[in-house]
Structure formats: C-alpha cells, structure tokens
Coordinates of C-alpha atoms and ligand atoms in Angstrom, one line a residue:
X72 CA 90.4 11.3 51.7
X73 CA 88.8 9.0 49.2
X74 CA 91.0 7.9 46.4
X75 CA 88.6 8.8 43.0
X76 CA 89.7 8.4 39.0
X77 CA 87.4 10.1 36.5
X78 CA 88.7 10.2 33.1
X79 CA 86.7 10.0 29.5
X80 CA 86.8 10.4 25.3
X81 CA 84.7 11.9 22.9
X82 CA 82.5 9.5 21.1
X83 CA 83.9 10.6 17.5
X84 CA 85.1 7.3 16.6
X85 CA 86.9 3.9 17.3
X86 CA 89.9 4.1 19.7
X87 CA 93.0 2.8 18.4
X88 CA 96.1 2.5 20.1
X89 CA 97.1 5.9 20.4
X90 CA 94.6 5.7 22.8
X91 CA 95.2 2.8 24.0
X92 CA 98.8 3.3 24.9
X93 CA 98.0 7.1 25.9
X94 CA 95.5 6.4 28.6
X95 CA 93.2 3.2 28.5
X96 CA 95.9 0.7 29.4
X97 CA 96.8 2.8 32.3
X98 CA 92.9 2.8 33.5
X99 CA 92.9 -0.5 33.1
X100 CA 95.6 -1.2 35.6
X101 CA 94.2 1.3 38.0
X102 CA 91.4 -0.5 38.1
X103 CA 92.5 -3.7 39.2
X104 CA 95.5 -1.9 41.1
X105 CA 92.2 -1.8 44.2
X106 CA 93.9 1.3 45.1
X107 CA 91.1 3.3 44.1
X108 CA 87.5 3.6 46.1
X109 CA 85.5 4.7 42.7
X110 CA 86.4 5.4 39.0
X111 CA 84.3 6.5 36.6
X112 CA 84.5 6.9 32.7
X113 CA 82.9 9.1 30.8
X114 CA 81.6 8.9 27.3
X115 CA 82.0 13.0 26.5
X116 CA 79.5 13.1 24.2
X117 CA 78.1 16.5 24.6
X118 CA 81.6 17.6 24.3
X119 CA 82.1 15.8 21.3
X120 CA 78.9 17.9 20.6
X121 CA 80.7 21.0 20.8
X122 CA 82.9 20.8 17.5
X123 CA 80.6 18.5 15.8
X124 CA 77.2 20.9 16.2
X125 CA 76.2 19.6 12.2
X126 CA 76.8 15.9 13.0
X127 CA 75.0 14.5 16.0
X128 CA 74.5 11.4 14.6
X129 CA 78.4 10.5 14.2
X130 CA 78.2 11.3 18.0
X131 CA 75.4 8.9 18.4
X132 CA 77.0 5.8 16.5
X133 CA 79.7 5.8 18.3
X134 CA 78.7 5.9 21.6
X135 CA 78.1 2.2 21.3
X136 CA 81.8 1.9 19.5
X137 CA 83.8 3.5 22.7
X138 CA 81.7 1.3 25.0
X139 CA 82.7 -1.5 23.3
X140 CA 86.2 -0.6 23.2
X141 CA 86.2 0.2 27.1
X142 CA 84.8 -2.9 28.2
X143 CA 86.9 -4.9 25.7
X144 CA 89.7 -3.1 27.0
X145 CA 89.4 -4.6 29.9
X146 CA 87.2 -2.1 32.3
X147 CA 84.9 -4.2 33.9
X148 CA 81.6 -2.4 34.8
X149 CA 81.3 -4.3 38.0
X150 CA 84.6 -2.2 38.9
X151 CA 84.3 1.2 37.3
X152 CA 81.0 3.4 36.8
X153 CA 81.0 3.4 32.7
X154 CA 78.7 6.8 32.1
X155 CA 77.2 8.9 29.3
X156 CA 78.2 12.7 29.9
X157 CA 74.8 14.3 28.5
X158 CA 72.8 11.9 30.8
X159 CA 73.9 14.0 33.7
X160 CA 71.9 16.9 33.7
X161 CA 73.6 18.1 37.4
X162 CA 76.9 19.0 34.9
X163 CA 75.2 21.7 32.8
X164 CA 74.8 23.3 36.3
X165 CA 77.8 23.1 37.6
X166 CA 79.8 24.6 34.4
X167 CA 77.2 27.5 34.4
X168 CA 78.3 28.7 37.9
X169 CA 81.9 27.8 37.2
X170 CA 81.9 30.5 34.4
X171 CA 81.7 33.2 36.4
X172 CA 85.0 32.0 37.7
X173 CA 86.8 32.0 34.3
X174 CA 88.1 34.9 31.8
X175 CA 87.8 34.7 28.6
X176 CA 91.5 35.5 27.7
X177 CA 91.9 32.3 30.2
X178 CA 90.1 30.3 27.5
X179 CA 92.0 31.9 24.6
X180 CA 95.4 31.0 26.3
X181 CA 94.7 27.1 26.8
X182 CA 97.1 25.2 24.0
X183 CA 94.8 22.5 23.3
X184 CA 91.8 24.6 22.7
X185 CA 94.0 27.4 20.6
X186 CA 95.5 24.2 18.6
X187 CA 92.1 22.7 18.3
X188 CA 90.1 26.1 16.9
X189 CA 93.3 26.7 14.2
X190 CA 92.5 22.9 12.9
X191 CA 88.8 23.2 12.5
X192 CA 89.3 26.7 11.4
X193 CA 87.3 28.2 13.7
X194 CA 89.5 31.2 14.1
X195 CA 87.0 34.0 12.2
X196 CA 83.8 32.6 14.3
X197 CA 84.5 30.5 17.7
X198 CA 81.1 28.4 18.8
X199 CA 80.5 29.3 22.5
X200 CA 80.0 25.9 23.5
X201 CA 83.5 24.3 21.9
X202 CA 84.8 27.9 23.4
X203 CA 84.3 27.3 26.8
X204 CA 84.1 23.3 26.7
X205 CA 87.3 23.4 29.4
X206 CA 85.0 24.3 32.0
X207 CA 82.3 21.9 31.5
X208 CA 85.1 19.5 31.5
X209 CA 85.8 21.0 35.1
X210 CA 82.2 19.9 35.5
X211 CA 83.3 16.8 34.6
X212 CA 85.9 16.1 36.8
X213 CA 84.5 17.5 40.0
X214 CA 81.1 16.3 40.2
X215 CA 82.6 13.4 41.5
X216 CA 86.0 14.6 43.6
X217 CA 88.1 12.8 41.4
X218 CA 91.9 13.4 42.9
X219 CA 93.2 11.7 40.2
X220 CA 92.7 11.8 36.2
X221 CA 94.2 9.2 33.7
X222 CA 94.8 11.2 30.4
X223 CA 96.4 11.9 27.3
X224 CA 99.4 14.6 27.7
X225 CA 97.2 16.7 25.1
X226 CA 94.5 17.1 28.4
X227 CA 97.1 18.9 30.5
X228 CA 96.1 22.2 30.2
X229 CA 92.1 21.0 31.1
X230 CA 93.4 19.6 34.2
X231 CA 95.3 23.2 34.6
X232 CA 92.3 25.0 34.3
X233 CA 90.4 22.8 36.2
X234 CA 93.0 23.7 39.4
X235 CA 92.0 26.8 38.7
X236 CA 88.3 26.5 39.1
X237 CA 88.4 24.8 42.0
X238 CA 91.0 26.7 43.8
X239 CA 88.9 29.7 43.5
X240 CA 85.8 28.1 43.9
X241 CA 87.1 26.9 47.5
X242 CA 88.2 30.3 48.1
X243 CA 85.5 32.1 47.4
X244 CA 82.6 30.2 48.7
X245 CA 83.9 27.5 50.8
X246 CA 87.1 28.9 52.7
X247 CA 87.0 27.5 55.8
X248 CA 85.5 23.7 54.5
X249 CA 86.7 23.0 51.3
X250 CA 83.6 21.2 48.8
X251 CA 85.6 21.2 45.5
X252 CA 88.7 18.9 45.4
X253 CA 91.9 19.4 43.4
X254 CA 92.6 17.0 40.4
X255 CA 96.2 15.8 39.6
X256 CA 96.5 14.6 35.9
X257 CA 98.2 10.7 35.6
X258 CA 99.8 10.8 32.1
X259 CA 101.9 8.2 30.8
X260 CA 105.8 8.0 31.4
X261 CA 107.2 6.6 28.3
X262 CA 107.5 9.5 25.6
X263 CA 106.4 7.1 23.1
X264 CA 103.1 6.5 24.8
X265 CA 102.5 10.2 25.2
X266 CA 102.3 10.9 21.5
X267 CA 102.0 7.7 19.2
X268 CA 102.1 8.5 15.7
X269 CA 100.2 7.3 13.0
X270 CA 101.5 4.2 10.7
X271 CA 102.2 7.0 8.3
X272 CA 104.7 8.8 10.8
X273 CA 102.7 11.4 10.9
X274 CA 101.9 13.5 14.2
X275 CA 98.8 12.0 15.6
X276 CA 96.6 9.1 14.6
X277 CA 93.5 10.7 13.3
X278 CA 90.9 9.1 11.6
X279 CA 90.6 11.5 8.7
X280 CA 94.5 10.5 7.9
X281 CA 93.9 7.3 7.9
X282 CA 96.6 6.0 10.0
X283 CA 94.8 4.4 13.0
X284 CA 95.3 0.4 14.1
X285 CA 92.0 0.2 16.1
X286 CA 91.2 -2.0 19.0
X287 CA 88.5 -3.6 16.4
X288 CA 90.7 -4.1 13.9
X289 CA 91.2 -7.9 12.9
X290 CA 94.4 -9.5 12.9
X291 CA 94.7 -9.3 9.0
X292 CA 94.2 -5.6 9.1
X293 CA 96.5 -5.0 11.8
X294 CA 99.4 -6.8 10.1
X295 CA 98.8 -5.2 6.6
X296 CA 98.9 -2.2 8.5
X297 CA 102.1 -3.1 10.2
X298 CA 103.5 -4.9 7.5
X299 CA 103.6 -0.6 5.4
X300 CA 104.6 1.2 8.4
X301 CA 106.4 4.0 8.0
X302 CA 110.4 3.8 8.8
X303 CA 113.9 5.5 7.6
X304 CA 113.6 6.7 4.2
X305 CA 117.5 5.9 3.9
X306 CA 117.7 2.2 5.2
X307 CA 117.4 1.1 1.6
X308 CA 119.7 -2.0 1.8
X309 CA 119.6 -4.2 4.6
X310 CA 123.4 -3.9 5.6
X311 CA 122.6 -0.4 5.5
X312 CA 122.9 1.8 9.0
X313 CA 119.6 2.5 10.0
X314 CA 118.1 5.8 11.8
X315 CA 115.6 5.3 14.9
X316 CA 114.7 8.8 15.0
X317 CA 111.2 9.4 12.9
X318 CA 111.2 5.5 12.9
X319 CA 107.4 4.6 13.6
X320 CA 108.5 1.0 14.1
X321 CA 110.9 1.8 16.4
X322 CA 108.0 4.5 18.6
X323 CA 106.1 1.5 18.2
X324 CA 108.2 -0.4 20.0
X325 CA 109.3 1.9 22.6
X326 CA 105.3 2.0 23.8
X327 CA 105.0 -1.8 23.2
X328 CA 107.8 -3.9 23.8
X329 CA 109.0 -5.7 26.8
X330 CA 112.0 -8.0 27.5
X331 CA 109.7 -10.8 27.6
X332 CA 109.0 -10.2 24.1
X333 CA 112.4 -11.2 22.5
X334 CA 112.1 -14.5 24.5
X335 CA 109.1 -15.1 23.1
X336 CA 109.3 -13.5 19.3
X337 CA 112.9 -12.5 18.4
X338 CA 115.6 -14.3 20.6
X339 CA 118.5 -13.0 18.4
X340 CA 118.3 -9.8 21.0
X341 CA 117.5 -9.8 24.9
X342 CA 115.9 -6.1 24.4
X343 CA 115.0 -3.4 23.1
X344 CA 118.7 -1.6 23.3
X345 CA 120.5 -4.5 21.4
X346 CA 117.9 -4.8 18.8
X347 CA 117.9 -0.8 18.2
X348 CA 121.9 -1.1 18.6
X349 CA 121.9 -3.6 15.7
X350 CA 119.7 -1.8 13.7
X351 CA 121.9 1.6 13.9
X352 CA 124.9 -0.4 13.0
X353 CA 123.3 -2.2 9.9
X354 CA 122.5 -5.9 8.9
X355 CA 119.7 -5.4 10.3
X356 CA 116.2 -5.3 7.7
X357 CA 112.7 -3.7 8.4
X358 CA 110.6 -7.0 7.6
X359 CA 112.5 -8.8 10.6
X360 CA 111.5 -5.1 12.7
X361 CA 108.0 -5.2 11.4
X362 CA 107.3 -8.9 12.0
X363 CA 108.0 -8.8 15.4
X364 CA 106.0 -5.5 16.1
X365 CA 103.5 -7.8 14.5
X366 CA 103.7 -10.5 17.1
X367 CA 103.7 -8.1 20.0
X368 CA 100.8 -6.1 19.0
X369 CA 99.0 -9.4 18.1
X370 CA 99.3 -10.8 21.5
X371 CA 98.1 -7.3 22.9
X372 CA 95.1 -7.0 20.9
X373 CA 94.2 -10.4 20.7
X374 CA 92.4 -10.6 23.5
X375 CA 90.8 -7.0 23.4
X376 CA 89.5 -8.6 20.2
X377 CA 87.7 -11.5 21.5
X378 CA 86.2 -9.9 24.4
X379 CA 84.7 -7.4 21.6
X380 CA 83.3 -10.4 19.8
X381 CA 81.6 -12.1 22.9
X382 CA 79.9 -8.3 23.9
X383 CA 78.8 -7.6 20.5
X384 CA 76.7 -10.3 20.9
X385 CA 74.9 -8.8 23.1
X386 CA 74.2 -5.1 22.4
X387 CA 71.2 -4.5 24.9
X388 CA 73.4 -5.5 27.6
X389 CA 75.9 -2.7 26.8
X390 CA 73.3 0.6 26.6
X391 CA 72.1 -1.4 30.3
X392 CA 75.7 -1.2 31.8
X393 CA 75.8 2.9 30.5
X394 CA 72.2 3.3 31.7
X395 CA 73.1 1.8 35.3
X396 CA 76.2 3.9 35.5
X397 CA 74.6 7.4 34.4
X398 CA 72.0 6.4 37.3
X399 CA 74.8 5.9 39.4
X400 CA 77.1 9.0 38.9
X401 CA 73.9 10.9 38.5
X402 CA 73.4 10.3 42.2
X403 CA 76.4 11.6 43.2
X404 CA 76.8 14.6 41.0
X405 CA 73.3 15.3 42.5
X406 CA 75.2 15.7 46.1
X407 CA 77.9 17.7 44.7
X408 CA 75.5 20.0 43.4
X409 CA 73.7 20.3 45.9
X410 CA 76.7 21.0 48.3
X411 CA 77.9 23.7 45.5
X412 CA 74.8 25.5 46.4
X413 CA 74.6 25.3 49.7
X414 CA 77.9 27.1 49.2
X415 CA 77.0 29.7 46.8
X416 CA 74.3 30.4 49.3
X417 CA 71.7 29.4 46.4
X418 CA 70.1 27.0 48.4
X419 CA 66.9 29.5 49.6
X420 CA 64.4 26.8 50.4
X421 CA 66.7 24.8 52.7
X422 CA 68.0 27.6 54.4
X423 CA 65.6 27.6 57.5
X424 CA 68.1 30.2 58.9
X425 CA 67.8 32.5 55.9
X426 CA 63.7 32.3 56.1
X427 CA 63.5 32.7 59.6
X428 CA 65.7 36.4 59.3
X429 CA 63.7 37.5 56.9
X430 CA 60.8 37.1 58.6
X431 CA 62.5 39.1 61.8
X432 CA 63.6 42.0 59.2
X433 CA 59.5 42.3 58.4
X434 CA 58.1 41.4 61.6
X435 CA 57.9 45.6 62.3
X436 CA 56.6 46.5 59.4
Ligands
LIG515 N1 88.6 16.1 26.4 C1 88.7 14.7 26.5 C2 89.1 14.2 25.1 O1 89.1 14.9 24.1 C3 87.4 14.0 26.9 C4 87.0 14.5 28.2 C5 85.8 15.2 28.5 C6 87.7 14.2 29.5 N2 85.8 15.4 29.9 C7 86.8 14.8 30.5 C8 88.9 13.6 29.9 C9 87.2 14.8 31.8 C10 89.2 13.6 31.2 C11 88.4 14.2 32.2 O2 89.4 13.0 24.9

C-alpha cells in the first residue's frame, strides 16, 4: 500500500506557531523523512467559507498568506502537491454521496464542531454548509487515499468521523474490494505542541485576541512579543520560587527547546529540567527566561523569515505552484471519483453490462 499524507488549514489568516508547532513542523519532516510516496496540502478555503459566508474576501487574501507560510515553512512544491480545496470540483461530489452515510445527531455529537458553533453563536440557527463541513473534510482526505494525516489534536474527531465514512462506504458498496482507505491522524507528542497558548496565557492563539507570534513576524516583533509574555503572577522578586504551571514561557519552552540550546544560549543549565528546577527553587528571573526563549525562537524563525522574503518577490510564481498542484490532485480525485461510482453502481454509461441487460429485459416486448 502506498504511503499518502494529506493535511490542510483554513485560509483565515497568518499561521503562527501554534501552528507551527501543532502540525507544519511535523509536515515538514515528513516530507523530507522520503517515507512518503505523495503528500498533499490543502488550502481549505471553501471550508473556511463555511463560517465566514459574509467575508469571502478575508478568505481570498489569505490564500496567498498560507502559501507563503507553507513554502517558507519549508514544504517544497517539488516534494509535496500544495492545492486550493475549491479548485477541485470532484470534492463537492464526493461529500454529496457521503451524506447519505452520516446522521445528523453524528454531526451534533463531534466536539470540535459543537465547540465551534457555541463560539460563533450559531446555536439558534446552524448554516448547513459549516454543519456538515466534517464530511466534506472526509472528501478531503479520501480523494486521494491518504493513510496518514498530520494535524492539530483539535482535528481528532474529523479524522473519527472520517473512519466512519469510509468504513461504511467499503461495506456498503465495495465489500469484497475495498476503494476508500482508512485515515490515521499523526498529532504531535509533546503536550505543549498540542495546545500552545497565546503570549497572553490564554487558551489558543487566535487572531481576534491578539496573542499570535506569526511566521511573518520580524525579529523586533517577535522579541517585543516575547519580551511581555505572560508568566507566574507570584514570581515578583527574583529570589522568589517560581511556578511552571500556567507559565507561557515555560509551554514555550517545552514545544521549543532542545539540549543544544543551553550550549548554545544559556550554558548555566544543560536542559530544560535544571533550568525549570532552578526556577522552582528561586534565584532565578523571568528576563534571563524570556531572553533565551528569544534566542531559540529567533534561530527557528529566522530562516522561515528569509525564505518568505526571497518568495514574496515573486508573487506570480506562488498562484503557478497552487495552480500546478490543483491540476495535479484534480487528476487524481478525478480517479477516485470515478471508482466511487463505479461502486455506487452510478456509472450507467460505462456499464456495457448494465446496457446490454436491459436490452435483453426488452427484447420480447
Ligand atoms: N479543518 C482544518 C482546520 O480547521 C482544515 C482542513 C480541511 C483539513 N480539510 C482538511 C485538515 C483535511 C486535515 C485534513 O485547520
């Protein structure tokens, strides 16, 4: 069996590194791991469509922003398919017939969606289309057999429901010779990298709380950024004890920081344990803590940053690399469709064995 990534975003704005950490690092690595025959990325835009039905044109704007971020990133469109979702027709068509393999109470239990409708109060009238978005996101993942699917722990439950469809779709239509092929979700290890909060401390980096470090960002911004984080209310004095729990600096860290680090920025410790155990003790400040996130997140971003620079140069060249890769996994969600049918027994016109006993049923007549 082939070995296929697909994974994606919604074009709703920069990615920052809650993102970064959560999933694009890791597609990064898969990529050059050459353990994988085909991966594909998807700008989700006519998902993003689905919740932002009054705003197309923040969809629009930053469809150019996530490509820039992916191929800054480090995924290199001579490796992976970069793709715009709404350029595929074929996916429309697969989610229709997929519906008829999903409840609606189904929908209503998924967790993300259910967390998703309460925070753009949707709860007194549910669009259809953000409603049932899950499935076209089953779309998404099987037009190509991806077995595998890089992705924030907040996608779990898509990947679920995705099983789902395909387990029944096999069952139903394709018993015997399997077309659809069951996804396994890849999401990060470190507990840090699952969830990173924003500078504030708050839950989630989200634009609208302003608490993002983008990929874009420039070095200045980043270290401001940095430089207010967020840490334990009660480390007032430096000899003070400090707490770790609900310490953004110290998340930070945990999703960031190797042992090669305190070689390089802060040799007072050989890791992350001593530094942390020092802290907890006291004597140790939050500007020392801060600056040496700094460094590390520096020589992360750095150079993310001046790959950016060289492809904003040349703008064209980006909407080409998205238009060769929609032509590309067009093709082969054309095929997938087209074996979906054949199972679903919707295929009339190449069904010379269909045509031909019909014509027996009327030859008496
Ligand atoms: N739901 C994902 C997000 O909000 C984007 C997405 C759409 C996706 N289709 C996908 C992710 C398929 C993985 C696989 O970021």
């Amino acid at each position: 069996m082939s070995n296929i990534i697909l994974t994606g975003d919604r074009p709703t704005g920069r990615l920052h590194i809650g993102h970064y950490v959560g999933s694009l690092r890791r597609r990064v690595e898969l990529q050059n791991s050459g353990e994988y025959d085909k991966i594909y990325i998807m700008i989700a835009d006519a998902q993003a469509l689905t919740d932002n039905v009054d705003n197309p044109e923040k969809v629009r704007q930053n469809i150019i922003e996530v490509a820039l971020d992916y191929v800054s990133a480090g995924l290199d469109p001579a490796k992976s398919t970069l793709f715009i979702q709404s350029q595929i027709s074929e996916l429309t068509e697969l989610t229709f017939y997929y519906m008829n393999l999903v409840t609606v109470s189904r929908l209503q239990r998924n967790p993300t969606v259910k967390n998703e409708i309460q925070l753009r109060n949707f709860e007194a009238s549910i669009p259809v289309g953000f409603f049932t978005y899950p499935i076209s996101q089953a779309a998404d993942i099987t037009f190509c057999k991806a077995n595998v699917v890089p992705v924030g722990e907040d996608q779990l439950p898509m990947i679920e429901q995705t099983k789902e469809i395909v387990h029944k779709f096999n069952s139903i239509y394709a018993p015997e010779n399997p077309v659809l092929v069951d996804p396994k979700a890849l999401i990060p290890e470190a507990e840090a990298c699952k969830r990173l909060p924003g500078t504030d401390g708050k839950a989630k980096m989200s634009k609208s709380l302003g608490n993002c470090i983008y990929l874009a960002d420039s070095a200045d911004e980043v270290r401001t950024k940095i430089m207010s984080m967020y840490t334990d209310p009660l480390h007032l004095q430096v000899s003070d004890p400090g707490h770790l729990e609900g310490n953004t600096v110290f998340t930070y860290l945990d999703a960031f920081a190797r042992d090669e680090h305190f070689e390089r920025y802060c040799s007072d410790y050989a890791n992350l344990d001593e530094m942390k155990a020092h802290y907890t003790k006291g004597g140790l400040g939050d500007v020392k803590v801060k600056k040496f996130l700094n460094n590390i997140i520096q020589e992360e971003l750095e150079p993310i940053r001046e790959r950016r620079a060289a492809y904003e140069k040349d703008i064209p060249e980006i909407y080409n690399i998205l238009k060769r890769g929609s032509d590309a996994a067009r093709e082969v969600a054309a095929q997938t469709l087209s074996e979906v049918k054949q199972a679903m027994k919707i295929d009339y016109f190449e069904d010379i064995e269909l045509i031909r006993a019909q014509s027996e049923r009327y030859k008496g007549f």
